[in-house]
Coordinates of C-alpha atoms in Angstrom, one line a residue:
M306 CA 84.4 37.3 20.6
S307 CA 82.6 35.4 23.3
D308 CA 83.8 37.9 25.9
L309 CA 82.6 40.8 23.8
A310 CA 79.2 39.1 23.5
L311 CA 79.0 38.6 27.2
V312 CA 79.9 42.3 28.0
L313 CA 77.3 43.5 25.4
A314 CA 74.7 41.2 27.0
L315 CA 75.3 42.6 30.4
L316 CA 75.2 46.1 29.1
I317 CA 71.9 45.5 27.3
S318 CA 70.4 43.9 30.3
A319 CA 71.4 46.9 32.5
I320 CA 69.8 49.2 29.9
V321 CA 66.6 47.2 29.9
M322 CA 66.4 47.2 33.7
F323 CA 67.0 51.0 33.7
A324 CA 64.3 51.4 31.1
I325 CA 61.6 49.4 33.0
G326 CA 62.7 51.0 36.3
R327 CA 63.1 47.7 38.2
P328 CA 65.0 47.1 40.3
R329 CA 66.1 50.7 41.2
M330 CA 69.1 52.1 39.4
D331 CA 71.7 51.9 42.1
A332 CA 70.7 48.2 42.7
V333 CA 71.3 47.5 39.0
A334 CA 74.7 49.2 39.2
L335 CA 75.7 47.0 42.1
M336 CA 74.6 43.9 40.2
M337 CA 76.9 45.0 37.3
I338 CA 79.8 45.6 39.7
V339 CA 79.4 41.9 40.8
A340 CA 78.7 40.4 37.4
L341 CA 81.6 41.9 35.4
P342 CA 84.4 40.4 37.5
L343 CA 82.6 37.1 37.7
S344 CA 82.5 37.0 33.9
G345 CA 86.3 37.1 34.0
V346 CA 86.5 40.0 31.6
I347 CA 87.8 42.4 34.2
T348 CA 89.4 42.0 37.6
V349 CA 87.8 42.8 40.9
E350 CA 90.2 45.7 41.3
Q351 CA 89.0 47.1 38.0
A352 CA 85.4 46.6 38.9
F353 CA 85.8 48.6 42.1
A354 CA 88.2 51.2 40.6
G355 CA 85.3 53.7 40.4
F356 CA 85.3 54.1 44.2
A357 CA 88.8 55.6 43.9
D358 CA 88.0 57.7 40.9
P359 CA 88.7 61.4 41.6
N360 CA 85.5 62.3 39.8
I361 CA 83.5 60.4 42.3
I362 CA 85.2 62.2 45.2
L363 CA 84.6 65.5 43.3
I364 CA 80.9 64.8 43.1
A365 CA 80.7 63.9 46.8
A366 CA 82.6 67.0 47.7
L367 CA 80.3 69.2 45.6
F368 CA 77.3 67.8 47.4
V369 CA 78.8 69.2 50.5
V370 CA 79.4 72.6 48.8
G371 CA 75.7 72.7 48.0
E372 CA 74.8 71.9 51.6
A373 CA 77.0 74.7 52.8
L374 CA 75.3 77.1 50.4
V375 CA 71.9 76.0 51.7
R376 CA 72.8 76.2 55.4
T377 CA 74.2 79.8 55.0
G378 CA 71.2 81.0 52.9
V379 CA 73.2 81.6 49.8
A380 CA 71.2 79.1 47.8
Q381 CA 68.0 80.7 49.0
M382 CA 69.2 84.2 48.0
L383 CA 70.1 82.9 44.5
G384 CA 66.8 81.2 44.2
D385 CA 65.0 84.3 45.4
W386 CA 66.9 86.3 42.8
L387 CA 65.8 84.0 40.0
V388 CA 62.2 84.0 41.2
S389 CA 62.2 87.8 41.5
K390 CA 63.4 88.2 37.9
A391 CA 61.1 85.5 36.6
G392 CA 58.0 86.5 38.5
R393 CA 55.2 83.9 38.2
S394 CA 56.3 82.9 34.7
E395 CA 57.6 79.3 34.5
A396 CA 59.0 80.0 31.0
R397 CA 61.0 83.0 32.2
L398 CA 62.3 80.9 35.1
I399 CA 63.5 78.2 32.7
V400 CA 65.2 80.7 30.5
L401 CA 67.0 82.4 33.4
L402 CA 67.9 79.1 35.1
M403 CA 69.5 77.7 31.9
I404 CA 71.5 80.9 31.2
V405 CA 72.8 81.1 34.7
V406 CA 73.7 77.4 34.9
A407 CA 75.4 77.4 31.5
G408 CA 77.3 80.6 32.4
I409 CA 78.7 79.2 35.7
G410 CA 79.3 75.8 34.2
S411 CA 81.6 77.4 31.6
F412 CA 84.2 77.9 34.2
M413 CA 83.7 74.9 36.6
S414 CA 82.6 71.3 36.5
S415 CA 79.1 70.8 35.1
T416 CA 78.6 68.0 37.6
G417 CA 79.5 70.4 40.4
V418 CA 77.1 73.1 39.1
V419 CA 74.2 70.6 39.1
A420 CA 75.1 69.4 42.6
I421 CA 75.0 73.0 43.8
F422 CA 71.8 74.0 42.0
I423 CA 69.7 70.9 42.9
P424 CA 68.7 72.3 46.3
I425 CA 68.1 75.7 44.8
V426 CA 65.9 74.4 42.0
L427 CA 63.9 72.1 44.5
R428 CA 63.2 75.1 46.6
I429 CA 62.1 77.3 43.7
A430 CA 59.9 74.5 42.4
R431 CA 58.2 74.0 45.8
N432 CA 57.7 77.7 46.4
A433 CA 56.4 78.4 42.9
R434 CA 54.3 75.2 43.0
I435 CA 56.0 74.0 39.8
P436 CA 56.7 70.2 39.5
A437 CA 60.4 69.7 40.0
S438 CA 60.4 67.5 36.9
R439 CA 59.8 70.6 34.7
L440 CA 62.9 72.3 36.0
M441 CA 65.4 69.5 36.7
M442 CA 65.7 68.5 33.0
P443 CA 66.4 72.1 31.8
L444 CA 69.0 72.2 34.6
S445 CA 70.9 69.1 33.4
V446 CA 70.6 70.2 29.7
A447 CA 72.1 73.6 30.5
A448 CA 74.9 72.0 32.5
L449 CA 75.8 69.7 29.7
L450 CA 75.7 72.5 27.2
S451 CA 78.0 74.5 29.4
G452 CA 80.7 72.0 28.3
M453 CA 80.5 73.6 24.8
M454 CA 81.3 77.1 26.1
T455 CA 85.0 77.1 27.0
L456 CA 88.1 74.9 26.9
V457 CA 88.1 74.1 30.6
A458 CA 84.3 73.6 30.9
T459 CA 84.5 69.8 30.6
A460 CA 87.1 67.0 30.5
P461 CA 86.4 65.9 26.9
N462 CA 87.4 69.3 25.6
L463 CA 90.8 69.0 27.3
V464 CA 91.2 65.4 26.0
V465 CA 90.6 66.5 22.4
H466 CA 92.9 69.6 22.9
A467 CA 95.6 67.3 24.3
E468 CA 95.2 64.9 21.3
L469 CA 95.7 67.7 18.9
E470 CA 98.9 68.8 20.6
R471 CA 100.2 65.2 20.8
H472 CA 99.9 65.0 17.0
G473 CA 101.9 68.2 16.6
Y474 CA 99.0 70.6 16.0
E475 CA 98.2 73.8 18.0
G476 CA 95.4 73.2 20.5
F477 CA 92.1 75.0 20.8
S478 CA 92.0 78.4 22.4
F479 CA 90.0 79.1 25.6
F480 CA 86.9 80.4 23.8
A481 CA 87.2 78.3 20.6
F482 CA 84.1 76.4 21.7
T483 CA 81.9 79.4 22.4
P484 CA 80.6 80.1 18.9
F485 CA 79.2 76.6 18.8
G486 CA 77.9 76.5 22.4
L487 CA 76.0 79.8 22.4
P488 CA 73.7 78.9 19.4
L489 CA 73.1 75.5 20.8
L490 CA 72.2 77.0 24.2
V491 CA 69.7 79.4 22.5
L492 CA 68.1 76.5 20.6
A493 CA 68.0 74.3 23.7
I494 CA 66.2 76.9 25.7
I495 CA 63.6 77.2 22.9
Y496 CA 63.3 73.5 22.7
M497 CA 62.9 73.0 26.5
L498 CA 60.2 75.6 26.6
A499 CA 58.3 73.5 24.2
A500 CA 59.3 70.1 25.6
R501 CA 58.6 70.8 29.3
R502 CA 55.0 69.7 28.9
F503 CA 56.2 66.1 28.4
L504 CA 58.1 66.2 31.8
A505 CA 55.4 65.0 34.1
G506 CA 57.7 63.0 36.4
V507 CA 56.0 60.8 39.0
P508 CA 52.3 61.4 39.3
E509 CA 51.2 63.2 42.4
A510 CA 49.4 60.2 43.8
E511 CA 52.8 58.3 44.0
Q512 CA 54.6 61.1 45.7
G513 CA 52.8 60.8 49.0
P514 CA 50.9 63.4 51.0
E515 CA 52.1 67.0 50.6
R516 CA 53.4 68.9 53.6
P517 CA 51.6 72.2 54.4
T518 CA 53.1 75.6 53.5
L519 CA 53.0 78.8 55.5
R520 CA 50.3 79.9 53.1
D521 CA 48.2 76.9 53.9
F522 CA 48.4 77.7 57.6
I523 CA 47.4 81.3 56.9
E524 CA 44.3 80.2 54.9
K525 CA 43.3 77.4 57.3
Y526 CA 43.3 79.6 60.4
G527 CA 42.1 82.8 58.7
L528 CA 45.2 84.8 59.6
E529 CA 45.2 87.0 56.5
G530 CA 44.2 90.6 57.4
R531 CA 45.2 90.2 61.0
E532 CA 48.8 91.1 60.4
Y533 CA 50.2 94.7 60.9
R534 CA 53.5 96.5 61.2
F535 CA 53.7 99.6 63.3
A536 CA 56.6 101.9 64.1
V537 CA 56.8 103.2 67.7
D538 CA 56.6 107.0 67.8
P539 CA 59.2 108.8 70.0
Y540 CA 56.3 110.0 72.2
S541 CA 54.5 106.7 72.5
S542 CA 53.4 105.6 76.0
L543 CA 54.8 102.1 75.2
I544 CA 58.4 103.3 75.4
G545 CA 60.5 102.0 78.4
R546 CA 57.7 99.8 79.8
P547 CA 58.1 96.0 80.0
L548 CA 55.6 94.1 77.8
A549 CA 54.4 92.2 80.8
T550 CA 53.1 95.3 82.5
L551 CA 51.4 96.5 79.2
D552 CA 49.3 93.3 78.8
L553 CA 48.6 94.3 75.2
R554 CA 46.8 91.0 74.5
G555 CA 44.3 91.6 77.3
S556 CA 44.0 95.4 77.2
A557 CA 44.3 96.1 73.4
G558 CA 43.6 92.7 71.8
I559 CA 46.9 92.5 70.0
N560 CA 49.9 90.1 70.0
V561 CA 53.4 91.4 69.5
I562 CA 54.9 88.6 67.3
A563 CA 58.4 90.2 67.0
I564 CA 60.2 93.5 67.3
E565 CA 62.4 94.9 64.5
R566 CA 65.1 97.1 65.9
E567 CA 67.8 99.2 64.2
R568 CA 71.4 98.2 65.0
R569 CA 74.6 99.7 63.9
F570 CA 74.8 97.9 60.5
S571 CA 71.5 96.1 60.2
R572 CA 67.9 95.8 61.4
Q573 CA 67.6 92.8 63.8
L574 CA 64.5 90.8 64.7
L575 CA 64.1 90.5 68.4
R576 CA 61.9 88.0 70.3
P577 CA 59.4 89.7 72.6
H578 CA 59.7 88.7 76.3
A579 CA 57.9 89.7 79.4
H580 CA 60.7 92.0 80.3
S581 CA 61.3 93.4 76.8
Q582 CA 61.1 97.2 76.7
L583 CA 60.3 99.0 73.6
E584 CA 62.3 101.9 72.1
A585 CA 61.5 104.8 69.8
G586 CA 61.8 103.6 66.2
D587 CA 61.1 100.0 67.0
I588 CA 58.8 98.3 64.4
L589 CA 56.3 95.9 65.9
M590 CA 55.0 92.9 64.0
I591 CA 51.5 92.6 65.4
D592 CA 48.7 90.0 65.2
A593 CA 45.2 91.3 65.9
C594 CA 43.5 88.8 68.2
G595 CA 39.9 89.8 67.5
R596 CA 38.2 90.2 64.1
D597 CA 36.1 93.2 65.3
L598 CA 39.2 95.0 66.7
D599 CA 39.5 98.7 65.7
I600 CA 43.2 98.6 64.9
G601 CA 43.2 102.3 63.9
K602 CA 42.0 103.3 67.4
V603 CA 44.7 101.1 69.0
A604 CA 47.4 102.7 66.9
R605 CA 46.2 106.2 67.8
S606 CA 46.0 105.5 71.5
F607 CA 49.6 104.2 71.6
R608 CA 51.0 106.6 69.0
L609 CA 52.0 103.9 66.5
H610 CA 52.6 104.6 62.8
P611 CA 51.4 102.0 60.2
M612 CA 54.2 100.5 58.1
E613 CA 53.9 98.6 54.7
L614 CA 53.7 94.8 54.8
A615 CA 56.1 93.1 52.5
A616 CA 54.3 89.7 52.5
N617 CA 51.2 88.0 53.9
Y618 CA 51.5 87.4 57.6
F619 CA 55.2 88.3 57.8
G620 CA 56.2 85.7 55.2
D621 CA 59.2 87.9 54.3
R622 CA 60.7 87.0 57.7
S623 CA 60.3 83.2 57.3
Q624 CA 64.0 82.7 57.9
E625 CA 63.8 84.0 61.4
I626 CA 60.2 83.2 62.5
G627 CA 58.0 80.2 61.5
M628 CA 54.8 78.5 62.3
A629 CA 53.9 75.0 63.4
E630 CA 50.9 73.0 64.5
V631 CA 51.2 71.3 67.9
L632 CA 48.8 68.8 69.4
L633 CA 47.7 69.2 73.0
S634 CA 48.0 65.8 74.8
P635 CA 45.4 64.9 77.5
D636 CA 48.0 65.2 80.3
S637 CA 49.3 68.6 79.2
R638 CA 49.5 71.4 81.8
L639 CA 47.8 73.6 79.2
V640 CA 44.5 71.7 79.3
G641 CA 41.7 73.8 80.9
K642 CA 43.7 77.0 80.7
T643 CA 43.6 80.1 78.5
V644 CA 46.7 81.5 76.7
A645 CA 47.2 84.1 79.4
E646 CA 46.8 81.5 82.3
A647 CA 49.2 79.1 80.6
D648 CA 51.8 81.8 79.9
V649 CA 52.8 80.1 76.7
R650 CA 55.0 82.9 75.4
S651 CA 57.1 83.3 78.5
L652 CA 57.7 79.6 78.9
H653 CA 58.1 78.5 75.3
D654 CA 59.0 81.6 73.4
V655 CA 56.1 81.2 70.9
T656 CA 52.7 82.8 70.5
V657 CA 49.5 80.9 69.9
V658 CA 47.7 82.6 67.0
G659 CA 45.1 79.9 66.1
V660 CA 43.2 76.9 67.6
R661 CA 41.7 74.1 65.6
R662 CA 39.1 71.8 67.3
E663 CA 37.3 68.9 65.7
R664 CA 38.9 69.7 62.3
K665 CA 37.7 73.3 62.3
A666 CA 39.6 76.5 63.2
L667 CA 37.8 78.4 66.0
E668 CA 36.6 81.9 65.1
E669 CA 36.6 83.3 68.6
P670 CA 39.6 85.3 69.7
V671 CA 42.5 83.0 70.8
R672 CA 42.7 84.9 74.2
E673 CA 39.2 83.7 75.0
V674 CA 39.7 80.0 74.2
R675 CA 40.1 77.6 77.0
F676 CA 42.2 74.7 75.8
R677 CA 41.0 71.1 75.6
A678 CA 42.8 67.9 75.2
G679 CA 43.2 67.1 71.4
D680 CA 43.2 70.8 70.4
I681 CA 45.6 71.7 67.6
L682 CA 47.4 75.0 68.3
L683 CA 49.0 77.1 65.6
V684 CA 52.0 78.7 67.1
I685 CA 54.4 81.3 65.7
G686 CA 57.9 82.1 66.9
P687 CA 61.6 81.5 66.2
W688 CA 62.3 78.2 64.5
R689 CA 64.6 77.1 67.3
A690 CA 61.8 77.6 69.9
I691 CA 59.4 75.6 67.7
E692 CA 61.9 72.7 67.5
R693 CA 62.2 72.7 71.3
L694 CA 58.4 72.3 71.9
P695 CA 58.4 68.4 71.9
R696 CA 61.0 68.4 74.7
S697 CA 59.0 70.7 76.9
P698 CA 57.2 69.3 80.1
D699 CA 53.9 70.6 78.7
R700 CA 53.4 67.5 76.6
L701 CA 53.2 69.3 73.3
I702 CA 53.3 67.1 70.2
L703 CA 54.8 68.7 67.1
L704 CA 52.3 67.8 64.5
N705 CA 53.1 69.7 61.3
L706 CA 56.0 71.8 60.2
P707 CA 55.6 73.7 57.0
V708 CA 57.9 73.0 54.0
E709 CA 59.5 76.4 54.5
S710 CA 61.3 74.9 57.6
D711 CA 63.5 73.0 55.2
D712 CA 64.8 76.3 53.8
V713 CA 65.8 77.9 57.1
A714 CA 69.5 78.8 57.0
P715 CA 70.8 78.0 60.5
V716 CA 74.1 79.8 59.9
R717 CA 72.9 82.7 57.8
S718 CA 75.5 85.0 59.3
R719 CA 78.1 82.9 57.6
A720 CA 76.8 83.7 54.1
P721 CA 79.7 86.2 53.3
F722 CA 82.2 83.5 54.2
A723 CA 80.4 80.9 52.1
V724 CA 80.3 83.2 49.0
A725 CA 84.0 84.0 49.4
I726 CA 84.9 80.3 49.7
L727 CA 82.8 79.4 46.7
L728 CA 84.5 82.1 44.6
L729 CA 87.9 80.8 45.7
T730 CA 86.9 77.2 44.9
V731 CA 85.6 78.2 41.4
F732 CA 88.8 80.2 40.8
M733 CA 91.0 77.2 41.7
M734 CA 88.9 75.0 39.3
A735 CA 88.9 77.6 36.5
S736 CA 92.6 78.4 36.7
G737 CA 93.8 74.9 37.1
I738 CA 96.1 75.8 40.0
V739 CA 95.2 72.5 41.6
P740 CA 93.1 69.6 40.2
N741 CA 89.3 70.0 40.5
V742 CA 89.0 67.4 43.1
L743 CA 91.5 69.0 45.4
A744 CA 89.9 72.4 44.8
A745 CA 86.5 71.0 45.9
L746 CA 88.1 69.3 49.0
I747 CA 89.9 72.5 49.9
G748 CA 86.5 74.3 49.6
C749 CA 84.9 71.7 51.9
L750 CA 87.6 72.1 54.5
L751 CA 87.2 75.9 54.4
F752 CA 83.4 75.6 54.7
G753 CA 83.9 73.5 57.8
L754 CA 86.5 75.9 59.3
A755 CA 84.2 78.8 58.7
G756 CA 81.3 77.1 60.5
C757 CA 79.2 76.8 57.3
V758 CA 78.7 73.1 57.6
G759 CA 79.5 70.4 60.2
M760 CA 80.8 66.9 59.6
N761 CA 77.4 65.2 60.3
G762 CA 75.7 67.6 57.9
A763 CA 78.3 67.0 55.3
Y764 CA 77.9 63.3 55.4
R765 CA 74.1 63.6 55.3
S766 CA 74.2 65.9 52.3
I767 CA 76.0 63.3 50.0
H768 CA 73.5 61.5 47.7
W769 CA 75.0 58.0 48.1
Q770 CA 72.5 56.4 45.6
T771 CA 73.8 58.6 42.8
L772 CA 77.5 57.8 43.6
V773 CA 76.8 54.1 43.6
L774 CA 75.0 54.4 40.2
I775 CA 78.0 56.2 38.7
V776 CA 80.6 53.9 40.1
G777 CA 78.6 50.8 38.9
M778 CA 78.6 52.0 35.3
L779 CA 82.2 53.0 35.1
P780 CA 83.6 49.4 34.7
F781 CA 81.8 49.0 31.4
S782 CA 84.2 51.4 29.6
I783 CA 87.1 49.3 31.0
A784 CA 85.4 46.0 29.9
L785 CA 84.6 47.2 26.4
Q786 CA 88.2 48.2 25.9
E787 CA 89.5 44.9 27.3
V788 CA 87.4 42.8 24.9
G789 CA 88.3 45.0 21.9
G790 CA 84.8 46.4 21.3
I791 CA 86.0 49.9 21.0
D792 CA 88.7 49.0 18.4
L793 CA 86.1 47.1 16.3
A794 CA 83.9 50.2 16.3
A795 CA 86.7 52.5 15.3
D796 CA 87.9 50.2 12.5
W797 CA 84.3 49.9 11.2
L798 CA 83.9 53.7 11.2
L799 CA 87.2 54.2 9.3
S800 CA 86.3 51.6 6.6
T801 CA 82.7 52.9 6.2
V802 CA 83.1 56.7 5.9
G803 CA 86.7 57.2 5.2
S804 CA 86.1 58.1 1.6
G805 CA 82.8 60.0 2.0
S806 CA 82.1 63.7 1.7
P807 CA 83.4 65.8 4.6
R808 CA 80.0 66.9 5.9
A809 CA 78.8 63.3 5.8
V810 CA 81.9 62.1 7.6
L811 CA 81.3 64.8 10.3
A812 CA 77.7 63.7 10.7
V813 CA 78.7 60.0 11.1
L814 CA 81.5 60.9 13.5
F815 CA 79.1 63.0 15.6
F816 CA 76.5 60.2 15.6
V817 CA 79.0 57.5 16.6
T818 CA 80.5 59.6 19.3
A819 CA 77.1 60.5 20.8
L820 CA 76.0 56.8 20.5
L821 CA 79.1 55.7 22.5
G822 CA 78.4 58.4 25.0
M823 CA 75.1 56.7 25.8
F824 CA 76.9 53.7 27.4
I825 CA 80.3 55.0 28.6
S826 CA 81.5 58.3 30.2
N827 CA 81.9 61.3 27.9
T828 CA 85.5 61.5 28.9
A829 CA 86.2 57.9 27.9
T830 CA 84.3 58.6 24.6
A831 CA 86.5 61.5 23.8
V832 CA 89.6 59.5 24.6
L833 CA 88.5 56.8 22.2
M834 CA 87.1 59.0 19.4
A835 CA 89.7 61.8 19.3
P836 CA 92.4 59.6 17.6
V837 CA 89.7 58.3 15.2
A838 CA 88.7 61.9 14.3
L839 CA 92.3 62.9 13.5
A840 CA 92.8 59.7 11.4
L841 CA 89.7 60.5 9.4
A842 CA 91.0 64.1 8.8
A843 CA 94.4 62.7 7.6
G844 CA 92.7 60.2 5.3
L845 CA 90.6 63.0 3.7
E846 CA 93.7 65.4 3.7
A847 CA 91.5 67.9 5.6
S848 CA 92.1 70.2 8.6
P849 CA 92.0 68.2 11.9
Y850 CA 90.2 71.0 13.7
P851 CA 86.6 70.5 12.5
F852 CA 86.9 66.8 13.2
A853 CA 88.3 67.3 16.6
M854 CA 85.7 69.9 17.4
T855 CA 82.9 67.5 16.3
V856 CA 84.1 64.9 18.7
A857 CA 84.3 67.4 21.6
L858 CA 80.8 68.7 20.9
A859 CA 79.3 65.3 20.4
A860 CA 80.8 64.1 23.7
S861 CA 78.9 66.8 25.5
T862 CA 75.6 65.8 23.8
A863 CA 74.8 63.3 26.6
F864 CA 71.1 64.0 26.8
M865 CA 69.7 60.7 25.8
T866 CA 69.9 58.4 28.8
P867 CA 70.3 58.9 32.6
V868 CA 73.5 56.9 32.4
S869 CA 75.0 59.0 29.7
S870 CA 76.5 61.5 32.1
P871 CA 76.8 62.0 35.9
V872 CA 74.9 65.2 35.3
N873 CA 71.8 63.2 34.2
M874 CA 72.2 60.7 37.1
L875 CA 72.2 63.6 39.6
V876 CA 68.7 64.8 38.5
V877 CA 67.0 61.4 38.2
G878 CA 65.9 61.3 41.8
P879 CA 65.0 64.9 42.4
G880 CA 63.1 65.1 39.1
N881 CA 61.4 61.7 39.6
Y882 CA 62.4 60.8 36.1
R883 CA 62.1 57.4 34.3
F884 CA 64.6 56.1 31.7
V885 CA 62.2 56.9 28.9
D886 CA 62.0 60.6 30.0
F887 CA 65.6 61.1 28.9
V888 CA 65.0 59.3 25.7
K889 CA 62.0 61.3 24.5
I890 CA 63.5 64.6 25.5
G891 CA 67.2 63.9 24.8
V892 CA 67.1 62.2 21.4
P893 CA 65.4 65.1 19.5
L894 CA 67.8 67.6 21.2
A895 CA 70.8 65.5 20.2
M896 CA 69.6 65.5 16.6
I897 CA 69.3 69.3 16.8
A898 CA 72.9 69.5 18.1
L899 CA 74.0 67.2 15.2
V900 CA 72.5 69.4 12.6
V901 CA 73.9 72.6 14.1
T902 CA 77.4 71.0 14.4
V903 CA 77.4 69.8 10.8
L904 CA 76.2 73.2 9.6
L905 CA 78.5 75.4 11.7
V906 CA 81.7 73.5 12.1
P907 CA 82.8 73.5 8.4
V908 CA 82.0 77.3 8.3
L909 CA 83.8 78.4 11.4
L910 CA 86.6 75.8 11.1
P911 CA 87.1 75.3 7.3
L912 CA 87.8 71.8 6.1

């Protein structure tokens, strides 16, 4: 009994530290890894067994899968699709996000789905100017509810299924869980639409200064209205002549930012060079240098046809071209020169489109500005060229990169390979050809072979703080079993509700299962509670299926604390959540799940 009291004391102390947020969660987990073996309840090997747990390797591998999807632009495309369907409506975005996540999670690991969607959701939140905290909780809730959709969606379902077969019953069918999961998903979506207002996350003042966006640059330097797209007429005088001889900046007051040219299977974006020659059908992305420029007259003189703009200042091509602010150091070669004299584009492959001096953007045309030390230049060009600027001999200091630079897919051409590998990985997980962890590792190796992600990028993508947190909490389930705490709870449940009404028994069974799931993994909870559920059914001379289903559903109701499930742990950091955020959102949702379960299970699975 003293050992049980010691384990419970350590568990309570960990929960209290999680609740107050000090020290940080992964530090608490490390403290528990040290304290449990020192207590003598478990061995050192048992305390560190989590580092060898296949689920930990699976989570790490799925972080790499998410990184590969980001680097190839697949994550961006999926996020853009969600945004395009949701528009500017945060509510519609939450609905679509939860449906997509629950659908995908029905056939693969919910933890894996969250690991893949975290970068997607962060990008959506940043671009839509929505606090990440208002989207991360719906993401984790949808992933947990996906475990109620199919037999293979989560490990507890398979545990309960195996327990039925071990007792000589026929197991659950593949879609036996769906009639319960779908109503719960609908109710959860409605609930999250109402509860999102309580998800404030960390206040803005604590998040540090915000990085600028491309939109911020456009507003700060007055670029809006200066952008044009023109198609080159077959009879244009520009065709076949090098850009250097045309001197469009000096003669016409325009900058050619980029050239779109039709290729065999796609339209490519070309960087303009001094020797670049224009062809008929080329589309020019143009910046008008002067505010009083008659752009219509320029178009007529060169026989250029106006084209529609898809976004402000070519924002639709932000994967290929970007902007940045660079500071001119006193010993820079550019000091005292104009843009033309400095020949910035030829030497650095970027175009200067704005100058800020003494905290104010200059209104005079850039071509007329003579640079001074301390000037801040806004440049536009390929992202790789921008990244090379600090290494140039012109003493250019890269001052500000927009947040969109984080979303650039450096290997976008590998997107088809990434999609194919992802589908193969999901198929291996859903079909059970190989264990989930092997399927994820095979996927990682294939991503590497296809050039979607490198070794250094793979290691950087793993969220080690999350892994340490999960590993640190796993020994508690071992310790509770070692000291007999689980057996005591099971015996108490049997003696308390064994002779009660069936619906009351189901309610208590759900409550106890969900309560255990707050402290130990949902898989361990299912392992411990499935035999109890079948024993209760036998004692009441009732069908075992409603009791087994109740345990499975309750095991997936892990909304109430960040340590209830790896899914919750994954979103703590990105969502800037506190322990209490999960309590105030998760407890009412768990009660909704309890009511739905008690009402539906006896109807669809008669007692």
